[in-house]
Short mmCIF file of C-alpha atoms and ligand atoms in Angstrom, two decimals:
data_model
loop_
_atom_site.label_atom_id
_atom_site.label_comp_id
_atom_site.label_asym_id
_atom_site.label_seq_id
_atom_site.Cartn_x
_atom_site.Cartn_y
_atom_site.Cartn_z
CA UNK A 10 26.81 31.00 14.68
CA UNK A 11 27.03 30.49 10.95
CA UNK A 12 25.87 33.27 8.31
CA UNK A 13 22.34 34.11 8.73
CA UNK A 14 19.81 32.42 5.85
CA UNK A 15 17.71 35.04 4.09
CA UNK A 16 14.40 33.44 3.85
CA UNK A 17 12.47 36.93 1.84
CA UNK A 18 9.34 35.58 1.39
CA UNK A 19 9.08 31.66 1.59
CA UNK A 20 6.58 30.26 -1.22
CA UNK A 21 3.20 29.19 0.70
CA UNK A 22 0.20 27.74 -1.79
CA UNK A 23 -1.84 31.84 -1.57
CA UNK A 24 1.17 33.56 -3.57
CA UNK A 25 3.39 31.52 -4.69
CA UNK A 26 4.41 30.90 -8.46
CA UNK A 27 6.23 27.88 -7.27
CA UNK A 28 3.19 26.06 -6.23
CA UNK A 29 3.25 24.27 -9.49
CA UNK A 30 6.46 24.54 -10.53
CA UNK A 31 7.34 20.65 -9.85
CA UNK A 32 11.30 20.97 -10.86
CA UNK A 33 11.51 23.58 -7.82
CA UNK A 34 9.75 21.63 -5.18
CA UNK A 35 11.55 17.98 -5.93
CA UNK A 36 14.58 18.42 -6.96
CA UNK A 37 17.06 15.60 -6.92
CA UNK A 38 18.11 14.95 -3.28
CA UNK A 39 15.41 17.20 -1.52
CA UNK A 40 11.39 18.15 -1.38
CA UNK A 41 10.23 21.16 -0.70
CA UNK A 42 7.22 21.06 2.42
CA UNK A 43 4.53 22.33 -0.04
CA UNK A 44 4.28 18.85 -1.49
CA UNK A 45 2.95 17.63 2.26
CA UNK A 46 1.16 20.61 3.42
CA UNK A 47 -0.51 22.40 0.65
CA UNK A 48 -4.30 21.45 -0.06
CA UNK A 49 -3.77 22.40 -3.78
CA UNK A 50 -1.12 20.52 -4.54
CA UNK A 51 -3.04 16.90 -2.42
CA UNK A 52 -6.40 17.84 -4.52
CA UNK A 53 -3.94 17.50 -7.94
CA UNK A 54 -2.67 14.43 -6.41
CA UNK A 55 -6.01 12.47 -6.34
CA UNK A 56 -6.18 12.78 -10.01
CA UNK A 57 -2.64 13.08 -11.27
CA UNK A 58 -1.63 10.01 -8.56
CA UNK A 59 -4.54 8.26 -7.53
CA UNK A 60 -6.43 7.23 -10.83
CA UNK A 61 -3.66 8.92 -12.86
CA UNK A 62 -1.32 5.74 -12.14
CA UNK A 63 -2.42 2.29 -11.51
CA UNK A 64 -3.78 1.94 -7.98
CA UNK A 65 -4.22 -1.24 -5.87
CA UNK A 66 -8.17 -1.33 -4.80
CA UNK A 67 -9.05 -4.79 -3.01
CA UNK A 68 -7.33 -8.17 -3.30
CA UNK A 69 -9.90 -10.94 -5.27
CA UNK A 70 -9.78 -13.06 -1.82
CA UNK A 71 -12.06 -10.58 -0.64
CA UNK A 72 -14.64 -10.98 -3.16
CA UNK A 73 -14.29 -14.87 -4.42
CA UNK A 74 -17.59 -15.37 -5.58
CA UNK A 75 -19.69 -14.33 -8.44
CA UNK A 76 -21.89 -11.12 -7.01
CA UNK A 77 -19.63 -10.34 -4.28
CA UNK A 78 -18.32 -6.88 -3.43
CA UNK A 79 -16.50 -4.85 -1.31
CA UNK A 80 -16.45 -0.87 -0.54
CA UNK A 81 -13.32 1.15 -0.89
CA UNK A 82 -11.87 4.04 -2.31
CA UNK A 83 -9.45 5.49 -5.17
CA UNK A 84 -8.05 8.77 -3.60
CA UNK A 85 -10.99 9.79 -2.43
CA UNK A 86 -13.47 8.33 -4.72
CA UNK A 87 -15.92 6.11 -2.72
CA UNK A 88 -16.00 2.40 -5.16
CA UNK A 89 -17.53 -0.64 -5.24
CA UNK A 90 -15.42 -3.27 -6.42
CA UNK A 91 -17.60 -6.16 -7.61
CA UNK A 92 -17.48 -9.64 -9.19
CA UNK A 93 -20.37 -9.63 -11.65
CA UNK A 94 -22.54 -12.18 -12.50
CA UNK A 95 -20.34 -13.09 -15.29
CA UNK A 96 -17.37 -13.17 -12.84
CA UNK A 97 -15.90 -9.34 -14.26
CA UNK A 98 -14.22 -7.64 -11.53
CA UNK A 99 -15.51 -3.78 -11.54
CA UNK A 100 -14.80 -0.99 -9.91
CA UNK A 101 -17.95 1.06 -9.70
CA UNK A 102 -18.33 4.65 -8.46
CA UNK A 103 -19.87 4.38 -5.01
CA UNK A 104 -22.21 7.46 -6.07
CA UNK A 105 -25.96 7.05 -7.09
CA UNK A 106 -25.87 8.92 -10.54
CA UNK A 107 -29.39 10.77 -9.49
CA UNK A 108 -28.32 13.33 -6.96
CA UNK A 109 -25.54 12.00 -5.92
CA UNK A 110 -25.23 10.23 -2.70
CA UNK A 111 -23.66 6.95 -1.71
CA UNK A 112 -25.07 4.74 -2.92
CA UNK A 113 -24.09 1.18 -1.10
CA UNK A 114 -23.20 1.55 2.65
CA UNK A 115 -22.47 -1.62 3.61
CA UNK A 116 -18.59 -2.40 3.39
CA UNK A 117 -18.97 -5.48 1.66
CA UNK A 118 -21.49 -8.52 0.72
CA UNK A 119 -23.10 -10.19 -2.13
CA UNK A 120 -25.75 -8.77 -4.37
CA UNK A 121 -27.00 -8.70 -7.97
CA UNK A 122 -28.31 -4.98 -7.48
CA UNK A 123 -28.21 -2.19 -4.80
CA UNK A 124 -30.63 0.00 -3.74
CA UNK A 125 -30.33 3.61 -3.26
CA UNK A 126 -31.39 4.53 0.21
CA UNK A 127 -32.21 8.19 -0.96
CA UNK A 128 -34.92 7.65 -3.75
CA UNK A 129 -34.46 4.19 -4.11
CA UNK A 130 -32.98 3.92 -8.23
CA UNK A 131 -31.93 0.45 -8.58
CA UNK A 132 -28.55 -0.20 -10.09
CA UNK A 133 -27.82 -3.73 -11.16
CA UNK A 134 -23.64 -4.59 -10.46
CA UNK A 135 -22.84 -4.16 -13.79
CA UNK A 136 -23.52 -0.51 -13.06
CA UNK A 137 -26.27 0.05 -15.31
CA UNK A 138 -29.85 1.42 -14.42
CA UNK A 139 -32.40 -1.61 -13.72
CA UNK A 140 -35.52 1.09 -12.50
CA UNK A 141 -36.50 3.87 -10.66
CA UNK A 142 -39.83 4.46 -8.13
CA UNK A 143 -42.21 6.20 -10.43
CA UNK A 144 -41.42 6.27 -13.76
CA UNK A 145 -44.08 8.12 -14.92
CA UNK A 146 -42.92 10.94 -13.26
CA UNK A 147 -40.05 11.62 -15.89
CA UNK A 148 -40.41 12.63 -19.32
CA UNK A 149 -36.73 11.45 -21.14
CA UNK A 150 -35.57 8.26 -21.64
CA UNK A 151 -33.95 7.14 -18.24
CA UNK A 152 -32.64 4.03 -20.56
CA UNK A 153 -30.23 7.01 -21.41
CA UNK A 154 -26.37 5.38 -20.31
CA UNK A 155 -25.89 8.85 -18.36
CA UNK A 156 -27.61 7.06 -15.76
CA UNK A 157 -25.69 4.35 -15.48
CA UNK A 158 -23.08 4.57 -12.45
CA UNK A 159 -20.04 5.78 -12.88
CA UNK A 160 -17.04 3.02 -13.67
CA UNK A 161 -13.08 2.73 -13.57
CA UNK A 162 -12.50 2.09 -17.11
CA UNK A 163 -9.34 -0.41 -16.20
CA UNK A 164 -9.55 -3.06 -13.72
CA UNK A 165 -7.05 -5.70 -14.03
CA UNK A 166 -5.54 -8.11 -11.38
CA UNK A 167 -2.14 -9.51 -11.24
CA UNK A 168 -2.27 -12.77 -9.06
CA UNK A 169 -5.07 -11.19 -7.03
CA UNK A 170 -4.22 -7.83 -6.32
CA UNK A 171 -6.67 -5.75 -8.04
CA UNK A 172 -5.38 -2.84 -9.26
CA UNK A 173 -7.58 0.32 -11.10
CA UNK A 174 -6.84 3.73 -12.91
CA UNK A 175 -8.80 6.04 -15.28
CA UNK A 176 -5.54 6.65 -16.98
CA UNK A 177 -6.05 6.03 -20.46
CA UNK A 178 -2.27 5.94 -21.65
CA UNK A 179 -0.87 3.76 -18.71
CA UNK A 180 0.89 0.55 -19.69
CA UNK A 181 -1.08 -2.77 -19.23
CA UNK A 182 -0.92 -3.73 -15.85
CA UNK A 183 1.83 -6.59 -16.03
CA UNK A 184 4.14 -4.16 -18.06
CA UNK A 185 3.78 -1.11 -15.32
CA UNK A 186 4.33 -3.59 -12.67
CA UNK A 187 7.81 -5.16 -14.43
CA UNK A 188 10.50 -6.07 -13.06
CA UNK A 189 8.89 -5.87 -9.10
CA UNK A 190 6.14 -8.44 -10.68
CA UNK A 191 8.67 -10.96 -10.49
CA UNK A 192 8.88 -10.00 -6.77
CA UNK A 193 5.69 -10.36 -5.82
CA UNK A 194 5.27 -13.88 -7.42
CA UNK A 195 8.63 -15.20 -5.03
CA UNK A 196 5.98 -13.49 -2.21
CA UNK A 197 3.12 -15.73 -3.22
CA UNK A 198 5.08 -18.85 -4.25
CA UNK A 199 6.36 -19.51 -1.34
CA UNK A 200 2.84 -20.19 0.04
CA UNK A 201 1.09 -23.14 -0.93
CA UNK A 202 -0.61 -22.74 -4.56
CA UNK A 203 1.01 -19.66 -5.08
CA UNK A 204 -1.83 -18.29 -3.34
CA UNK A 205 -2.77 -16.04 0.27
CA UNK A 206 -6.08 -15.49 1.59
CA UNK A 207 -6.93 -11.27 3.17
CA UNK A 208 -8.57 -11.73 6.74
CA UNK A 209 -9.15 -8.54 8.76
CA UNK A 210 -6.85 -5.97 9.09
CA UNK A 211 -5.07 -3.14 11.51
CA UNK A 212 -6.77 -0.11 10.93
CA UNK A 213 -4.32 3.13 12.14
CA UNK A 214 -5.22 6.98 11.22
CA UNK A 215 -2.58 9.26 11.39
CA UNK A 216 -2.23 12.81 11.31
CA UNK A 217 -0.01 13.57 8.60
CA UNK A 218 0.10 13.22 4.68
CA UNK A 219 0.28 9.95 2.65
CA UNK A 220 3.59 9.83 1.04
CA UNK A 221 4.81 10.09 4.65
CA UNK A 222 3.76 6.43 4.88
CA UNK A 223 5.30 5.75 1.26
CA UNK A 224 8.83 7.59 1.87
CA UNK A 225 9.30 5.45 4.92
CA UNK A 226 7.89 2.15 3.13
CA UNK A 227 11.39 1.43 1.95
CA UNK A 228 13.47 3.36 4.79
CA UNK A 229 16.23 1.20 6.50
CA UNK A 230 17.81 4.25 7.91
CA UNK A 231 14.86 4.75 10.57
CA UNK A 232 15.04 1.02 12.19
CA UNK A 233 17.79 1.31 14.85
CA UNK A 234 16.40 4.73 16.22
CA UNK A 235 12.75 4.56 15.72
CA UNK A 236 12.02 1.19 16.71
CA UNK A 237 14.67 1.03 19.40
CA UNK A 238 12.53 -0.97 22.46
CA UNK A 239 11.13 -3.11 19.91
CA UNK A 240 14.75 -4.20 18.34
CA UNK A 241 15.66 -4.03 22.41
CA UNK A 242 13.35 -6.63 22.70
CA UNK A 243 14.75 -8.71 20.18
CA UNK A 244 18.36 -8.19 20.76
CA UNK A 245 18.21 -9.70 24.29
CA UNK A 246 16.78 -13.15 22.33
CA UNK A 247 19.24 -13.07 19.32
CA UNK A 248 22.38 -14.16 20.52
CA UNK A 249 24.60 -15.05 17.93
CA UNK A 250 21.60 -14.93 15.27
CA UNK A 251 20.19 -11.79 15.21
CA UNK A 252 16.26 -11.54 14.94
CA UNK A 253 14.00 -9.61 12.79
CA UNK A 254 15.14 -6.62 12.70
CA UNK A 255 18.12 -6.77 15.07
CA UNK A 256 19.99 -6.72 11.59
CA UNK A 257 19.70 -3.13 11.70
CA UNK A 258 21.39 -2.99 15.35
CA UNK A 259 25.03 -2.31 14.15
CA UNK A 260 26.00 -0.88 10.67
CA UNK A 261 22.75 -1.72 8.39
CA UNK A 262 24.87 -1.12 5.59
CA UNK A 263 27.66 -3.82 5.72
CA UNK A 264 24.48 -6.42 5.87
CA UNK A 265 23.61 -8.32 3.05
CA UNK A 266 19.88 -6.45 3.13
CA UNK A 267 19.69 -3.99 0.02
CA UNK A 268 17.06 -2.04 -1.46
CA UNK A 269 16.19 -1.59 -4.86
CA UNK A 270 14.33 0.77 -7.08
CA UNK A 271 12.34 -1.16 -10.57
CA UNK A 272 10.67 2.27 -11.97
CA UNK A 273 7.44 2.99 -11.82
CA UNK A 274 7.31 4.23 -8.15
CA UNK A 275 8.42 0.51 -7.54
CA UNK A 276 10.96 -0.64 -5.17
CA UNK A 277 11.56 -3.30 -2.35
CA UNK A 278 13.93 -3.53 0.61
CA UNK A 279 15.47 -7.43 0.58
CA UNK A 280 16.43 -8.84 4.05
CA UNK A 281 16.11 -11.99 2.58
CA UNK A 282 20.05 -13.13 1.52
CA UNK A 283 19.85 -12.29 5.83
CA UNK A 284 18.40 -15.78 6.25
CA UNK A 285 19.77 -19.40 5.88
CA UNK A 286 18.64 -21.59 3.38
CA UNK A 287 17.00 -24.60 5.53
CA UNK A 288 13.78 -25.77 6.96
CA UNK A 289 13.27 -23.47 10.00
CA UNK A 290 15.72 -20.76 8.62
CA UNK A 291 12.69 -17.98 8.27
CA UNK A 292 11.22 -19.27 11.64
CA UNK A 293 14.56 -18.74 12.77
CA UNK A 294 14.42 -15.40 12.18
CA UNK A 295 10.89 -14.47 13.27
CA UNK A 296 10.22 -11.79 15.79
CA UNK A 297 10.31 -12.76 19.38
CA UNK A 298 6.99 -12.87 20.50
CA UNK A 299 5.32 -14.44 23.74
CA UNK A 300 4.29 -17.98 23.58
CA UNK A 301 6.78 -18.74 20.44
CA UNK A 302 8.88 -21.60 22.05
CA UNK A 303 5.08 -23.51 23.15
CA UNK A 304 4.46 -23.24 19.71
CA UNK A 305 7.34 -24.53 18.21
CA UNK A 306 7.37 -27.49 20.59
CA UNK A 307 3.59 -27.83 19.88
CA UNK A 308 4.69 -28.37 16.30
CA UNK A 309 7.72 -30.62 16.62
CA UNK A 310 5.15 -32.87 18.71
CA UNK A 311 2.37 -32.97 16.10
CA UNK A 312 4.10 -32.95 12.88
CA UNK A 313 7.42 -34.77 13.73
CA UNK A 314 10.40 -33.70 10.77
CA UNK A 315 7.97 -31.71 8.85
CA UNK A 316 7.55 -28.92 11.67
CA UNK A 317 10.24 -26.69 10.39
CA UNK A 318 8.68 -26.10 6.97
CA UNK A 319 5.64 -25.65 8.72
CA UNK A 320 6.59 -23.07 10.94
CA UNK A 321 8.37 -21.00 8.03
CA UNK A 322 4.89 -21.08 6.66
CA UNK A 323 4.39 -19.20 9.58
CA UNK A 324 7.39 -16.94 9.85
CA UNK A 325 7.05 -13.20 8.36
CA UNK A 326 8.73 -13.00 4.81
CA UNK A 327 11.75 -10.40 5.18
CA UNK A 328 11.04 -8.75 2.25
CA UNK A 329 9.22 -5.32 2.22
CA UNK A 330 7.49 -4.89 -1.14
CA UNK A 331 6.43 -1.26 -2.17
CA UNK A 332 3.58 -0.69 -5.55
CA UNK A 333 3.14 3.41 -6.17
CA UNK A 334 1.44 4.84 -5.10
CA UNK A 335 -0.42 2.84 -2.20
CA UNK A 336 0.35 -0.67 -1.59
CA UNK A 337 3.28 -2.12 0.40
CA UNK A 338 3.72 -5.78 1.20
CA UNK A 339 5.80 -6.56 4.13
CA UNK A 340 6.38 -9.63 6.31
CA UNK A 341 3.28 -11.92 5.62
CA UNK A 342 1.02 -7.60 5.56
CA UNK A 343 -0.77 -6.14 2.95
CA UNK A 344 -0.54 -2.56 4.10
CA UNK A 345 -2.53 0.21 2.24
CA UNK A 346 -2.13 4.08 2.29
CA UNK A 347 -5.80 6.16 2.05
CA UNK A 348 -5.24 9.82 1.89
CA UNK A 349 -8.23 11.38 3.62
CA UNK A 350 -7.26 15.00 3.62
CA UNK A 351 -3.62 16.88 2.93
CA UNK A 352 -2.88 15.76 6.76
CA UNK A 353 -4.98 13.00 7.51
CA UNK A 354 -3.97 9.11 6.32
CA UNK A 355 -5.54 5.51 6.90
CA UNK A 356 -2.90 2.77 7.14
CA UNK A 357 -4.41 -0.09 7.19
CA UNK A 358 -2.70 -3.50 7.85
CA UNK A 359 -4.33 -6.72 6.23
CA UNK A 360 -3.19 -10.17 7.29
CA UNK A 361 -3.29 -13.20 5.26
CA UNK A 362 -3.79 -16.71 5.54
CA UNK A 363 -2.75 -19.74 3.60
CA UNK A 364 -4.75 -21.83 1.69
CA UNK A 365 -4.22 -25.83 0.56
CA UNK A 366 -6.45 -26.01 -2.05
CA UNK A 367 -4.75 -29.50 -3.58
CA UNK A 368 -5.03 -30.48 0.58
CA UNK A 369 -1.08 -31.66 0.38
CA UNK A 370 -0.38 -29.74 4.27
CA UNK A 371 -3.07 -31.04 5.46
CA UNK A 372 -6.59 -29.35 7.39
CA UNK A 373 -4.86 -29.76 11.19
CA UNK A 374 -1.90 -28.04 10.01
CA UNK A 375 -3.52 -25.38 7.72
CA UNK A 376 -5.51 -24.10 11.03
CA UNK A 377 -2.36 -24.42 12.92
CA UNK A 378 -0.30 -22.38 10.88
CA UNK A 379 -2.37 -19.81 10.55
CA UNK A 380 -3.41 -19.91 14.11
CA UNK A 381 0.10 -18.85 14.42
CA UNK A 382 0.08 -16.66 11.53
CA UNK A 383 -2.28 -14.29 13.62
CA UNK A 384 0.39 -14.04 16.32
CA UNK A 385 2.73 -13.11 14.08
CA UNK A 386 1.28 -10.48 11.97
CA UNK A 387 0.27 -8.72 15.39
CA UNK A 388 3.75 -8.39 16.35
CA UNK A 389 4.75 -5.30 14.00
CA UNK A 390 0.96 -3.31 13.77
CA UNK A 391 1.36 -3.45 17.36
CA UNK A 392 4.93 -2.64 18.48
CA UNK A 393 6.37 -1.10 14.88
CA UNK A 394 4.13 0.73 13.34
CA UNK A 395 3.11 3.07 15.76
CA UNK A 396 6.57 4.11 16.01
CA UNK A 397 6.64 5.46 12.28
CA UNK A 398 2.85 6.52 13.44
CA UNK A 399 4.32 9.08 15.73
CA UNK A 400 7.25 10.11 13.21
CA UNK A 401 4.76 11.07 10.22
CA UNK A 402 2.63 12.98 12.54
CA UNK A 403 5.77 14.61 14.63
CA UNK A 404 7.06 15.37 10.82
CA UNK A 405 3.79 16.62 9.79
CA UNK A 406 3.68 19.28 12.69
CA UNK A 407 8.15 19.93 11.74
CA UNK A 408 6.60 21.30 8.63
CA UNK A 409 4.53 23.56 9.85
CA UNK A 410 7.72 25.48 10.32
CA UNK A 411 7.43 27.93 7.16
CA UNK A 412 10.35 29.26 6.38
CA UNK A 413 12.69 26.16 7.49
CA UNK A 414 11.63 24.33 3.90
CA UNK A 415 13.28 21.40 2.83
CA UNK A 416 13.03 17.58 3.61
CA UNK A 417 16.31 16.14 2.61
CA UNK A 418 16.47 12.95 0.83
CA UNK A 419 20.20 12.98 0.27
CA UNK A 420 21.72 9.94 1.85
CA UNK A 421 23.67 7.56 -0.50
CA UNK A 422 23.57 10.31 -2.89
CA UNK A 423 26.80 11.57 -4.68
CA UNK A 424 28.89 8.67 -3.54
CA UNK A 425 30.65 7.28 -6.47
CA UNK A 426 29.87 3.55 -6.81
CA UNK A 427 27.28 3.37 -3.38
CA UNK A 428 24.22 3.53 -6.03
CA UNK A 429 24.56 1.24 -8.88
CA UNK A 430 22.24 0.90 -11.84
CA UNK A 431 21.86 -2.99 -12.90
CA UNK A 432 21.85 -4.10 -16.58
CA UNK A 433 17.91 -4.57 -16.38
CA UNK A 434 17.97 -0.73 -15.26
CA UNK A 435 16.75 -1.02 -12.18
CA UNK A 436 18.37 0.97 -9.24
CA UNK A 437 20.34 -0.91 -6.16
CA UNK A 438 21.92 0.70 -2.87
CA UNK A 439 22.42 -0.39 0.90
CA UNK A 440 19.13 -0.98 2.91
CA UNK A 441 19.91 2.46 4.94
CA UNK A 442 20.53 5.00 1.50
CA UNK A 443 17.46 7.46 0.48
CA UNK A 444 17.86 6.38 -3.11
CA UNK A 445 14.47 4.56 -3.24
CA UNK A 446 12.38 7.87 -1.79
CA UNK A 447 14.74 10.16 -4.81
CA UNK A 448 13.52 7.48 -7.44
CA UNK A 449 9.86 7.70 -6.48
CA UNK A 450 9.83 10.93 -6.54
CA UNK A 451 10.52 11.48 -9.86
CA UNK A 452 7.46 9.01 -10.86
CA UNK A 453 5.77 11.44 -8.55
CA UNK A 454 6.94 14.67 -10.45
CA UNK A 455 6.47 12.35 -13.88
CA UNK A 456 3.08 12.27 -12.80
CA UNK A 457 2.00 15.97 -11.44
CA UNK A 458 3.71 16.97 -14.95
CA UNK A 459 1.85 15.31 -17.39
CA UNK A 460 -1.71 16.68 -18.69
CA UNK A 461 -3.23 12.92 -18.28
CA UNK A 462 -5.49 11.51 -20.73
CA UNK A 463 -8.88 10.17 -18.23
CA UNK A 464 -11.54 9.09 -18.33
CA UNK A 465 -14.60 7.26 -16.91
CA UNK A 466 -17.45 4.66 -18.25
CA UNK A 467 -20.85 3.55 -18.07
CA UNK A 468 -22.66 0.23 -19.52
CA UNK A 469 -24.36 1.33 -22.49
S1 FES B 19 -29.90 10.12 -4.74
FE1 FES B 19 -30.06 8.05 -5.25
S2 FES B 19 -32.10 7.80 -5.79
FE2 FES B 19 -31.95 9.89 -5.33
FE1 FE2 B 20 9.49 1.69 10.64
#
């Protein structure tokens, strides 16, 4: 037995002067268990976090048309993200401005104006007021803007992906996204018009807090142990080309994979210099998955020479992009974190489809590839992700453990030369180092620290 660690009296969120003392509970290569357990500290978090940074809301797929909306939530804000009339995306407080309820309960659709179901005040979707049962009954102005709902002062989109926060100093969109922007365009551009359609999703709930999603969003470290039957499964297909992530079967590290850290929270894990650089060279790599050789032969029968290109149309991008505080695109997924309570989290996996607007593939070959799309984005929802499921709620229960009180974060750190810093600034390390989760965290500590400027708005 070593020396024995004096523990005196561990910080918990009822005492404690280090519940807000940030510097004390991240510090450089650890976090203390506060930051995933205390109820304080996740309250401050759906201000200082979610609305106090840029968030991602809804993709503009999901509400194409003028009028259309769909229900979700900032934090834990209940919105209504709408296309207006006039085609202005808004994100309107889900919250009837009268006593408060919700006000639309339908999780998406298309309307000019919605209907409380308490008292029945009519809001049009531009948030403001259109009438009230009754107005006789009142003696003020109800023209007044107070009673206009509630609205995220900055919406923007980049490419789609709808993004909202009541911060009032945050960069333009485009400039908080930098350098990881340029990432997300080689996602989309590799699809037909730049462009991918949301369909349903994979809808988990875990038992554990948010960022235990986000810290593993980037994670290469976790692959060989946690998802050991499902890289079992693809080993015994590899062969001499290793599958998906059978990369991660024997030292990660001496891979070509890397991740890399662009500020902001930002940062994406690269498998792709993994792949070859032919028609069929991203199919090649796709998953083993039952049915995948009828397909292929299916597709070398109907489209002749131009199957390969097809398939890779199909195949899941090895890339695994990750947008602070709540977003993560990975394989052909949009995944999304929603903190419910301290220890409670949706993750909720979105496929996609392609489109052919300028109808160059082809309608046959648009439903076939995304026919096959479907089996492919079931592969990981179903066999991967409730493997880092069971870690963030096995982790969540670890630190219940009081006086034990670190998470360490220290891998890759303190090696000279293993973590380099590129001329652009942005951070770069093998796939398996930590360095991503240290970098976030100091956005995250960036953001608990600062007294942010928000704010809300109403139509006038
Ligand atoms: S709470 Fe909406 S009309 Fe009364
Ligand atoms: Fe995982």
């Amino acid at each position: 037995m070593t020396a024995l660690e004096k523990v005196g009296s561990p910080p918990t969120r009822l005492e404690g002067t280090a519940l807000h003392d940030w510097d004390y509970l991240v510090q450089e290569d650890r976090a203390h268990r506060l930051i995933y357990t205390d109820p304080a500290i996740f309250e401050a978090e759906m201000t200082r976090i979610f609305g106090g940074t840029w968030t991602y809301l809804a993709h503009e797929s999901e509400i194409p048309k003028p009028n259309d909306f769909i229900t979700r939530r900032m934090g834990l804000r209940p919105l209504i993200i709408v296309r207006d009339a006039e085609g202005r995306l808004r994100a309107l407080y889900n919250r009837c401005t009268h006593r408060g309820t919700t006000l639309c309960r339908w999780e998406k659709g298309n309307t000019k104006s919605f209907q409380c179901p308490y008292h029945g005040w009519n809001f049009l979707n531009s948030g403001k007021l259109r009438g009230v049962p009754w107005p006789e009954g009142y003696a003020g102005d109800m023209h007044d803007p107070k009673f206009n709902l509630a609205q995220v002062p900055r919406v923007e989109s980049y490419r789609g992906f709808i993004f909202g926060t009541l911060s009032m100093d945050a960069l333009p969109l485009p400039g908080h996204l930098g350098p990881i922007a340029e990432i997300i365009d080689q996602w989309l551009d590799r699809n037909p018009g730049g462009k991918v359609v949301v369909c349903e999703a994979n809808r988990f709930r875990y038992k554990g807090n948010w960022k235990l999603a986000y810290d593993n969003s980037c994670d290469g470290y976790h692959v060989a142990y946690s998802h050991r039957s499902l890289l079992e499964t693809e080993n015994r297909f590899a062969g001499e080309n290793a599958k998906g992530m059978a990369y991660y079967r024997n030292s990660p590290d001496a891979q070509p994979m890397y991740m890399r850290y662009t500020g902001h929270g930002n940062h994406f894990k690269d498998k792709r210099p993994n792949l070859e650089q032919r028609p069929g060279g991203l199919w090649a790599l796709e998953s083993a998955h039952p049915g995948m050789e009828h397909y292929e032969a299916e597709f070398i029968k109907r489209y002749g020479h131009r199957a390969f290109a097809l398939l890779d149309l199909a195949g899941s991008e090895p890339i695994n992009i990750n947008i602070f505080p709540n977003l993560s695109l990975l394989g052909n997924h949009i995944q999304v974190f929603e903190p419910v309570s301290v220890d409670e989290t949706n993750a909720i996996w979105y496929g996609t489809m392609i489109v052919d607007e300028d109808g160059s593939l082809g309608d046959d070959a648009v439903t076939d590839i995304n026919a096959l799309r479907m089996r492919t984005q079931e592969g990981f929802p179903n066999f991967g992700e409730v493997d880092d499921i069971a870690n963030f709620e096995q982790i969540q229960r670890g630190l219940m453990a009081v006086e034990d009180e670190w998470v360490y974060m220290n891998r890759g750190f303190g090696i000279p030369g293993r973590v380099k810093t590129l001329e652009d600034g942005t951070i770069t390390a093998p796939a398996t180092d930590e360095a991503f989760m240290r970098e976030h965290f100091k956005e995250w500590k960036r953001l608990m620290k600062v007294r942010a400027n928000l704010a809300i708005q109403r139509e006038p």
